[in-house]
mmCIF file of C-alpha atoms in Angstrom:
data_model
loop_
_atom_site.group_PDB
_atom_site.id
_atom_site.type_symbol
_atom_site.label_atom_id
_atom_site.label_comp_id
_atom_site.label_asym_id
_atom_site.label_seq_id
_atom_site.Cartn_x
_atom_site.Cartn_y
_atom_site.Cartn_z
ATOM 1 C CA UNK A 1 189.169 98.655 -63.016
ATOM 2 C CA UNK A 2 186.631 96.375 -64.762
ATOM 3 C CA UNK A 3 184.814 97.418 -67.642
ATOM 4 C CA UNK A 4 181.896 95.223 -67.640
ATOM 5 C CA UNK A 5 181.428 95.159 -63.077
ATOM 6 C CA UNK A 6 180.945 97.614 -60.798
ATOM 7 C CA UNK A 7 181.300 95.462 -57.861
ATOM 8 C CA UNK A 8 184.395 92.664 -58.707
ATOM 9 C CA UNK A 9 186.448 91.146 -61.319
ATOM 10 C CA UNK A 10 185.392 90.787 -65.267
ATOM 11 C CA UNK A 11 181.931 89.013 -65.167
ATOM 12 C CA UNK A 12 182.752 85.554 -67.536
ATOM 13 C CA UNK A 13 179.870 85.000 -69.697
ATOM 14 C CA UNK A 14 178.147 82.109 -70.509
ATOM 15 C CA UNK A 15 177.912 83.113 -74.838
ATOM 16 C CA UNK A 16 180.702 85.935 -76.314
ATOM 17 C CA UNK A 17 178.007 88.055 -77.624
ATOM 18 C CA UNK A 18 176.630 89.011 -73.640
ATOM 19 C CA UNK A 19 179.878 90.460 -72.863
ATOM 20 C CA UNK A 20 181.140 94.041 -73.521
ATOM 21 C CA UNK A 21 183.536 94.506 -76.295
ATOM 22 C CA UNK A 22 186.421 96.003 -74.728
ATOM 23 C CA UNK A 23 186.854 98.586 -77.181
ATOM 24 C CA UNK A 24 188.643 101.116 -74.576
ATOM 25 C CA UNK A 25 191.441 98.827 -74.092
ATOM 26 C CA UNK A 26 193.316 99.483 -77.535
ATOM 27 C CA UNK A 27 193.272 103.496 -76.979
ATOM 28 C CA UNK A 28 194.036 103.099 -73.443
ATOM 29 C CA UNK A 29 197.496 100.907 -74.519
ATOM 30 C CA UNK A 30 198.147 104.037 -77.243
ATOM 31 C CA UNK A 31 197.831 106.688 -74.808
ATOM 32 C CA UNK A 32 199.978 105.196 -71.928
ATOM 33 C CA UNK A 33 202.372 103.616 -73.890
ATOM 34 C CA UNK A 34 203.534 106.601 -76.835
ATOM 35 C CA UNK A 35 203.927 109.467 -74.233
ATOM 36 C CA UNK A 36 205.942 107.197 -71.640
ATOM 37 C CA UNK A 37 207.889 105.757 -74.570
ATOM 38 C CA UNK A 38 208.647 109.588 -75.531
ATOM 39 C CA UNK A 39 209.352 110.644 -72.045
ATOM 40 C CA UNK A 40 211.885 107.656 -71.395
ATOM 41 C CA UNK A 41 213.695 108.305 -74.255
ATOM 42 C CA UNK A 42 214.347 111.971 -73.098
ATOM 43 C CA UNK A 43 215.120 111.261 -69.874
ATOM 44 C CA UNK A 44 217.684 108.305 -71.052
ATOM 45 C CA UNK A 45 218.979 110.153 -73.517
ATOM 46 C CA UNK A 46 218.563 113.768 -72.886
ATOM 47 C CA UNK A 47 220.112 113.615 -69.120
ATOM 48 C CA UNK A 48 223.589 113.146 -68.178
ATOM 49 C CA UNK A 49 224.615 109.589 -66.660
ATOM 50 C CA UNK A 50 224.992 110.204 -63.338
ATOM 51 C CA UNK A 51 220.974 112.190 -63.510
ATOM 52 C CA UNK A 52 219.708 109.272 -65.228
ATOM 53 C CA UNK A 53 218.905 106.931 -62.218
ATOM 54 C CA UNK A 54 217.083 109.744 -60.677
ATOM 55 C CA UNK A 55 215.334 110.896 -63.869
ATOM 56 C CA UNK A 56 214.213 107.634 -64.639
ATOM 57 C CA UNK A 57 212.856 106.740 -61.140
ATOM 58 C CA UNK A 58 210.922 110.312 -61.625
ATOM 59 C CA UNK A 59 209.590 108.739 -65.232
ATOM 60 C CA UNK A 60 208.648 105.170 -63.412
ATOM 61 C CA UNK A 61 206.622 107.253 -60.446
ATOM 62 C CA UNK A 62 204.769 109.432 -64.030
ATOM 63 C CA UNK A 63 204.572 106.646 -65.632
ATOM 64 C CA UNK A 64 201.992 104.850 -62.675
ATOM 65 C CA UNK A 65 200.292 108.057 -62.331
ATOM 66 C CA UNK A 66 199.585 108.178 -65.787
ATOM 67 C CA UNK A 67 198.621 104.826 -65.879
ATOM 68 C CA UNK A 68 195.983 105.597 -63.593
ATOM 69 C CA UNK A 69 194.527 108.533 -65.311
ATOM 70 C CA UNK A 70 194.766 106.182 -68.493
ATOM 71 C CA UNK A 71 192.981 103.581 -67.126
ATOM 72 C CA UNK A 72 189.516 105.606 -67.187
ATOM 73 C CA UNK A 73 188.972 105.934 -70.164
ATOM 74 C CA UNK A 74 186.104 103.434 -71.992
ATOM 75 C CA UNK A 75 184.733 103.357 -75.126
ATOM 76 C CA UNK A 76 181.011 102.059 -75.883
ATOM 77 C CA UNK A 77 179.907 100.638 -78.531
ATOM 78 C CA UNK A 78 177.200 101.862 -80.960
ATOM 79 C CA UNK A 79 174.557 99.199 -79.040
ATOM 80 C CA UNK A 80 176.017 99.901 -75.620
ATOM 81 C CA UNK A 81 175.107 101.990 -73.175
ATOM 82 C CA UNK A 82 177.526 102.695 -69.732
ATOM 83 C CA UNK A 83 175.807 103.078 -66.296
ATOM 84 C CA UNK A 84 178.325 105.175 -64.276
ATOM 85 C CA UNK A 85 178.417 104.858 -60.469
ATOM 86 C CA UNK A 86 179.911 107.362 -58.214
ATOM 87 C CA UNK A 87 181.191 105.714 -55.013
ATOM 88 C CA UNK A 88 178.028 103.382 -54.966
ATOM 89 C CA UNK A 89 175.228 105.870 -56.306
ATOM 90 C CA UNK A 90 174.032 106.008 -59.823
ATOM 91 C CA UNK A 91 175.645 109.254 -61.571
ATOM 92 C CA UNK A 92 174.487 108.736 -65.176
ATOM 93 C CA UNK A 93 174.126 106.671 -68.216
ATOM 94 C CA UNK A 94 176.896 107.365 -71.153
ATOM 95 C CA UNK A 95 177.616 106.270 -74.205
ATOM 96 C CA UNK A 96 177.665 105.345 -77.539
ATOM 97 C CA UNK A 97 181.369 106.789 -77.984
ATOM 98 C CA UNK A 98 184.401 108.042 -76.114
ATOM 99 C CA UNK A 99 183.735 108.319 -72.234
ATOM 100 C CA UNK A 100 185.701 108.616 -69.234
ATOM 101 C CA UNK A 101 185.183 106.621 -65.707
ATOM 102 C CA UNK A 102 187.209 109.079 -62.978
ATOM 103 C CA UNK A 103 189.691 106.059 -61.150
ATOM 104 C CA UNK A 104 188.915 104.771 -57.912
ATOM 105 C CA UNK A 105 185.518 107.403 -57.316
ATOM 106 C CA UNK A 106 183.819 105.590 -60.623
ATOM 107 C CA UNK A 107 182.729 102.450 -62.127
ATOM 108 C CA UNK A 108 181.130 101.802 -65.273
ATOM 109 C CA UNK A 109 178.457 98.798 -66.448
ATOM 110 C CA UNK A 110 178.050 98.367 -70.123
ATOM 111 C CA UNK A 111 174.598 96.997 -71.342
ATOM 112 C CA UNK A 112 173.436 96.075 -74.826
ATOM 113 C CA UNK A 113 170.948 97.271 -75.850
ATOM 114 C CA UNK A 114 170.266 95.292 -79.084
ATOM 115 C CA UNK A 115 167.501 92.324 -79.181
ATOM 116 C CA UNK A 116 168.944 89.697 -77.029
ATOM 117 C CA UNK A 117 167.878 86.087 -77.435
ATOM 118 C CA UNK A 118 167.845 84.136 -74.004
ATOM 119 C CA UNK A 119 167.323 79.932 -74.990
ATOM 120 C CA UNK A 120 164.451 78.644 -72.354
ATOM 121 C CA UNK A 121 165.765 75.422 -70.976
ATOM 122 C CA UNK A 122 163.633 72.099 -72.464
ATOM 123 C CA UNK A 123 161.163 71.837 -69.415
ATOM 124 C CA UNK A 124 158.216 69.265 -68.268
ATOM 125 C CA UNK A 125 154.949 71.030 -68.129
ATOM 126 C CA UNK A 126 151.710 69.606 -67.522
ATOM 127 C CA UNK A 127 148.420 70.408 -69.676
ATOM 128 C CA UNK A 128 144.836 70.643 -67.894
ATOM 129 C CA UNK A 129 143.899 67.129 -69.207
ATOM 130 C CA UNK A 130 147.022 65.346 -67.342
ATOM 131 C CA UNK A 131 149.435 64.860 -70.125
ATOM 132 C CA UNK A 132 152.999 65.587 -69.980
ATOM 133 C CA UNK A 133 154.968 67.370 -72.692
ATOM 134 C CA UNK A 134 158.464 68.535 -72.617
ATOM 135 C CA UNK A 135 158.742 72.305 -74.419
ATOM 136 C CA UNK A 136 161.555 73.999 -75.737
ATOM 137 C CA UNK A 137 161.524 77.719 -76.365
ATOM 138 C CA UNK A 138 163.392 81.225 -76.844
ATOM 139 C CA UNK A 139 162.993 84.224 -75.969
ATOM 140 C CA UNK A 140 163.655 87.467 -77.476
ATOM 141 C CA UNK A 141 164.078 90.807 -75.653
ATOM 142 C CA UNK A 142 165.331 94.169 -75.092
ATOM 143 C CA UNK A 143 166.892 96.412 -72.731
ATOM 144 C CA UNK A 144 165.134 99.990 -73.000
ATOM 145 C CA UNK A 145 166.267 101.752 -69.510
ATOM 146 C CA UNK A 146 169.864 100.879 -69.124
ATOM 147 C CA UNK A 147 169.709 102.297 -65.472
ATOM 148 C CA UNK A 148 166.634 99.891 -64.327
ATOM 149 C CA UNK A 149 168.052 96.893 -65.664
ATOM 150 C CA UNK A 150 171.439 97.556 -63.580
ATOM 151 C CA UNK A 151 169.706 98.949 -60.338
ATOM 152 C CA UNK A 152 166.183 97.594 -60.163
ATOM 153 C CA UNK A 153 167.104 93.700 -60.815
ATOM 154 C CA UNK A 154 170.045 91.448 -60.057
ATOM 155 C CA UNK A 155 170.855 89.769 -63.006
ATOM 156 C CA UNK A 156 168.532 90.748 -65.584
ATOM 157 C CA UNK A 157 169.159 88.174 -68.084
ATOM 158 C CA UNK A 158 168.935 85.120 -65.641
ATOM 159 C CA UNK A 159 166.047 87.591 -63.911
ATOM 160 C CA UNK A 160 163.573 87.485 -67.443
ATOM 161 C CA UNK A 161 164.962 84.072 -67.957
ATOM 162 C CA UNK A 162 163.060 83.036 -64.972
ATOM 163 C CA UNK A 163 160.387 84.458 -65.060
ATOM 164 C CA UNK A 164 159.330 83.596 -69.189
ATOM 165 C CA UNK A 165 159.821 79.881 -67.842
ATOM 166 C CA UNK A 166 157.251 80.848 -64.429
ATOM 167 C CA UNK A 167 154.594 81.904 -67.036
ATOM 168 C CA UNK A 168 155.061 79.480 -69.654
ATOM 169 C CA UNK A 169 154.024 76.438 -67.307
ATOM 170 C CA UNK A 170 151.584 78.446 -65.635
ATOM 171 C CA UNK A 171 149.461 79.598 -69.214
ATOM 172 C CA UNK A 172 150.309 75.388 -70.610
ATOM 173 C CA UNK A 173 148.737 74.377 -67.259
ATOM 174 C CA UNK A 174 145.924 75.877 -68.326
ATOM 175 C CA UNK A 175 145.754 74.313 -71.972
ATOM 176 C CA UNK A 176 144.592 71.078 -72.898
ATOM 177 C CA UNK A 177 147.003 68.712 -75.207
ATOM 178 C CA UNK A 178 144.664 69.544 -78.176
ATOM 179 C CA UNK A 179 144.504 73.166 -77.848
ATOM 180 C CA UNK A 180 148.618 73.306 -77.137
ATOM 181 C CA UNK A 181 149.275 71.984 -80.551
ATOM 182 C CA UNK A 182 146.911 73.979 -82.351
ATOM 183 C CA UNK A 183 147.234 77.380 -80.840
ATOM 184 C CA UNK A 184 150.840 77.511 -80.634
ATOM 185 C CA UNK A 185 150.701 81.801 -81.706
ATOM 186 C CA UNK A 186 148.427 82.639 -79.242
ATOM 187 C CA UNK A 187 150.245 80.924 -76.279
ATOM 188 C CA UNK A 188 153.358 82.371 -77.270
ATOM 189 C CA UNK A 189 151.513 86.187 -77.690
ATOM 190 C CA UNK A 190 149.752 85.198 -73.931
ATOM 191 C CA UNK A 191 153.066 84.547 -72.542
ATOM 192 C CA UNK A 192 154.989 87.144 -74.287
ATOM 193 C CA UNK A 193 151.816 89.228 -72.555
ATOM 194 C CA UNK A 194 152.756 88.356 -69.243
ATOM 195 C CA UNK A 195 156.041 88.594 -68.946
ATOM 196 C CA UNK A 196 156.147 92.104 -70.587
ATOM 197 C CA UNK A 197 153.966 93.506 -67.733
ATOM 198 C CA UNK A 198 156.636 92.534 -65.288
ATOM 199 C CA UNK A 199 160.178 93.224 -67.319
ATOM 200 C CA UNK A 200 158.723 96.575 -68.476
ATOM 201 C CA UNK A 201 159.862 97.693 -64.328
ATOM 202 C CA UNK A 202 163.223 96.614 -64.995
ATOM 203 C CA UNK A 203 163.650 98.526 -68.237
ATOM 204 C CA UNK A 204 163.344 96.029 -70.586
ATOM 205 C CA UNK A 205 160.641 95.033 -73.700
ATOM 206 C CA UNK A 206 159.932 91.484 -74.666
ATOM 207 C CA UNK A 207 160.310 91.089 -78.377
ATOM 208 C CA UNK A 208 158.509 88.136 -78.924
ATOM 209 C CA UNK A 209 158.784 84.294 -77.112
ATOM 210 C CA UNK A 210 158.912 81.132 -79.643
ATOM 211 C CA UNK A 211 157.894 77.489 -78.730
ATOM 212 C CA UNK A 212 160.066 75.497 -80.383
ATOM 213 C CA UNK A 213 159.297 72.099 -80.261
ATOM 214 C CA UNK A 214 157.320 70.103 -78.038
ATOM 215 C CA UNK A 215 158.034 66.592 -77.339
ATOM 216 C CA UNK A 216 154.926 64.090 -76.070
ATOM 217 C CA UNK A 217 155.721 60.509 -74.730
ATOM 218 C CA UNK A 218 156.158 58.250 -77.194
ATOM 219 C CA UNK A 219 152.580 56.060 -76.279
ATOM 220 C CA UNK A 220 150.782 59.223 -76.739
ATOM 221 C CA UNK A 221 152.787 59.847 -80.251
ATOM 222 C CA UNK A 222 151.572 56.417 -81.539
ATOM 223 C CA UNK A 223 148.136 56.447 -80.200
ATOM 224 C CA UNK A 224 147.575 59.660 -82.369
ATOM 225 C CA UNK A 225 149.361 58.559 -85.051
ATOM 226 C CA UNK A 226 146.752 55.336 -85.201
ATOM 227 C CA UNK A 227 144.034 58.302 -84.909
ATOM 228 C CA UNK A 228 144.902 61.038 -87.543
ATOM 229 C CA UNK A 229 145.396 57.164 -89.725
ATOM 230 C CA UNK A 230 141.492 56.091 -88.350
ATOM 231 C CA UNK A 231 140.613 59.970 -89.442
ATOM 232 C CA UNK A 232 142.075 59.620 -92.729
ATOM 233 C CA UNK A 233 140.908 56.471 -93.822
ATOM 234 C CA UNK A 234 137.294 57.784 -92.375
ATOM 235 C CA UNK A 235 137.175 60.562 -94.702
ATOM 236 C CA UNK A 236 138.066 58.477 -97.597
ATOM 237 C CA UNK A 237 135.547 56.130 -96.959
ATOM 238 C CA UNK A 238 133.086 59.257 -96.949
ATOM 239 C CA UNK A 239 134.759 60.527 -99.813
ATOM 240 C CA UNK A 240 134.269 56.910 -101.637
ATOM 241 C CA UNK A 241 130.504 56.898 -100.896
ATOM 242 C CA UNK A 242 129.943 60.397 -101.786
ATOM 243 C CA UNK A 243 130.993 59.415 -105.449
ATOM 244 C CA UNK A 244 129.261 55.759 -105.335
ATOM 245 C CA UNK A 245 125.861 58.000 -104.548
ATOM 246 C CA UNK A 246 126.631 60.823 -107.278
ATOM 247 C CA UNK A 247 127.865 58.320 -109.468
ATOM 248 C CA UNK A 248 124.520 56.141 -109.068
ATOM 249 C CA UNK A 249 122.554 59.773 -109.444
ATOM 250 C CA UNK A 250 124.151 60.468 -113.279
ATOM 251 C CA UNK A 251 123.632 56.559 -113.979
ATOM 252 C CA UNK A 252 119.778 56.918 -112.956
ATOM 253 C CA UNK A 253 119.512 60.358 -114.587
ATOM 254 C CA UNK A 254 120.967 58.975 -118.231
ATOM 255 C CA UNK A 255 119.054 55.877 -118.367
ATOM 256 C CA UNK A 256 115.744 58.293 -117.463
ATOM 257 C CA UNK A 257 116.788 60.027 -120.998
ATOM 258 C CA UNK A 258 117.518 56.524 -122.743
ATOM 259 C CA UNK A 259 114.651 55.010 -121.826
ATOM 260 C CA UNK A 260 112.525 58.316 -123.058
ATOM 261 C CA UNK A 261 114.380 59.057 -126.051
ATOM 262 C CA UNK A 262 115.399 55.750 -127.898
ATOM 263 C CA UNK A 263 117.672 57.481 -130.139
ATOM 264 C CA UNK A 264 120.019 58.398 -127.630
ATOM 265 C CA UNK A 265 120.203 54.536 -126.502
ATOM 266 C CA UNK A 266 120.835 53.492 -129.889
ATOM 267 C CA UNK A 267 123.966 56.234 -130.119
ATOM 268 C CA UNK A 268 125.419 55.262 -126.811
ATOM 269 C CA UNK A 269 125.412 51.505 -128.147
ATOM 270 C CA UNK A 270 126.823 52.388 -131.225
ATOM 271 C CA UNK A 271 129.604 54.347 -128.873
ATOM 272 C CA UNK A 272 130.004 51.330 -127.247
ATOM 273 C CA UNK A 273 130.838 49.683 -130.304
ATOM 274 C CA UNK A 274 133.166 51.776 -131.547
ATOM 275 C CA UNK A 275 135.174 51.868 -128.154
ATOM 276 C CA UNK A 276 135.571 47.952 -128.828
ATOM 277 C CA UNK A 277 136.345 47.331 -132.086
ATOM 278 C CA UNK A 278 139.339 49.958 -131.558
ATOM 279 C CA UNK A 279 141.485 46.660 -130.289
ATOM 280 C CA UNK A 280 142.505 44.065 -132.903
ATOM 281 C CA UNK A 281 141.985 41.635 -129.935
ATOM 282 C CA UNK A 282 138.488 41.963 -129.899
ATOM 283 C CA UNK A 283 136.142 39.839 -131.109
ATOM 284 C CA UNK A 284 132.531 42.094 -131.804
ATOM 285 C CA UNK A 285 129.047 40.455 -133.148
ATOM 286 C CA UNK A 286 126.636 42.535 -133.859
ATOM 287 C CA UNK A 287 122.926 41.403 -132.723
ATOM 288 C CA UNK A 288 120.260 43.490 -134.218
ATOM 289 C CA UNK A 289 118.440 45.523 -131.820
ATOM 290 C CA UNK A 290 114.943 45.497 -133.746
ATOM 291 C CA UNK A 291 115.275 41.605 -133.938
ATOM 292 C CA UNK A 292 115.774 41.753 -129.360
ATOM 293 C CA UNK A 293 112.103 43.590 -129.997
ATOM 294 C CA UNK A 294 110.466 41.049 -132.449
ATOM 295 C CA UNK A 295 111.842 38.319 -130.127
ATOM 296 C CA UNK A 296 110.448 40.419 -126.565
ATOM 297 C CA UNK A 297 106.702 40.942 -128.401
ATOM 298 C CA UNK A 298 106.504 37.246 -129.439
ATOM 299 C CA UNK A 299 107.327 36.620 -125.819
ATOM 300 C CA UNK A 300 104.684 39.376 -124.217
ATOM 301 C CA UNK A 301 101.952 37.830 -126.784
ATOM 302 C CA UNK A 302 99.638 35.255 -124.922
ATOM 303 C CA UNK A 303 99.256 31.832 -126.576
ATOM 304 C CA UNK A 304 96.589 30.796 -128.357
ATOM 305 C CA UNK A 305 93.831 28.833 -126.815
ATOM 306 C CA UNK A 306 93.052 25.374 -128.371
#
């Protein structure tokens, strides 16, 4: 009997880590095969030849029997829970540990119950201003009632799967381009929103849902890759004229001082000075400032009349 159907063979599963660990198998080996290797050896050797046919076609008919009686007991992991059906109707959920599924009347699902992570296919949405954008995303969930998720949906993983992708085009539908970029955590809380209110009837709680990546046609890439550069070079120009105007503020605000405090005019030129003469390169003469005054008052006096 399968451990991991209820209805048909060993489900195959798309990763390892969706599949029950058949744990049971190893102790069901041990306790078929050490009493039947114990009882064969008695009957071989314990009965007289012309017995031993008989006796050992006895031990082949215990040996089947036992087989069957063997063959129900499971063992569930510490994440796993076992949904036992008896002939068709839901009996009870077992597990972690040691359990045993009664032959032929019983069958026994395992579901994990750890936080599952389910990849969303890369899909083409459309945003509320016409542009289309391919999204990749994951989704993270649990199982909380291992009975609903066997009885109340199908296939629960393809089931959530489904429905996350249903609700991600529908919120992104909604969305223009410039708010999908930039509010990335709030679509993924408004989707994780609505796909918890349905899963939560089939036993199960949505962790979380991740975009990501999101890939835009390559026009649309280069178009606002020639904006954020427009945007960029705009607020350097601003940034450029904002220091032209504060730097043309200080200039007007010190020669204000110079021209009301002479003294200070006469230090900056003598700081001037200094800063040149610091190069051997430089050649420095030195024209008298009160002789640029004598020279401007001849030049402001009026000439004399003849």
């Amino acid at each position: 009997m399968s451990d991991s159907s209820i209805d048909g063979p060993t489900r195959v599963y798309a990763k390892p880590t969706e599949g029950h660990v058949s744990l049971g198998r190893g102790v069901r080996q041990v306790l078929f095969l050490v009493p039947m290797t114990v009882l064969f050896a008695l009957l071989f050797f314990g009965l007289p030849v012309r017995q031993r046919t008989v006796g050992l076609t006895a031990g082949a008919i215990v040996a089947v029997l036992w087989n069957v009686v063997v063959s129900g007991v499971r063992v569930a992991a510490q994440w796993e829970r076992g949904v036992i059906l008896q002939l068709g109707k839901i009996q009870d959920v077992r597990g972690p540990g040691l359990l045993y599924v009664v032959p032929i009347l019983e069958s026994v699902q395992f579901i994990d119950t750890r936080t599952l992570v389910i990849n969303i296919p890369r899909q083409k949405v459309i945003t509320r201003d016409n542009v289309p954008a391919e999204i990749d995303s994951a989704l993270f969930f649990q199982v909380n009632d291992a009975q609903k998720a066997v009885i109340s949906i199908q296939d629960f993983r393809f089931a959530v799967s489904q429905y996350a992708q249903a609700a991600l085009r529908d919120v992104v539908g909604g969305l223009s381009l410039d708010d999908l970029l930039s509010e990335r955590d709030q679509i993924q809380t408004q989707i994780g929103a609505i796909v918890e209110a349905q899963v939560q009837e089939w036993g199960m709680h949505i962790d979380s849902i991740r975009l990501q990546d999101i890939e835009l046609p390559e026009d649309l890439k280069r178009m606002m890759s020639r904006q954020a550069s427009a945007e960029r070079e705009k607020r350097a120009t601003i940034t450029k004229a904002d220091g032209d105007r504060l730097a043309a503020q200080s200039l007007a605000a010190a020669a204000q001082i110079m021209e009301a405090n002479p003294i200070a005019l006469e230090l900056r030129t003598l700081q001037s000075i200094d800063s040149l003469g610091a190069s051997p390169s430089n050649t420095v003469i030195l024209f008298p400032m009160e002789l640029s005054q004598a020279l401007g008052n001849l030049r402001a006096k009026p000439a004399p009349e003849e």
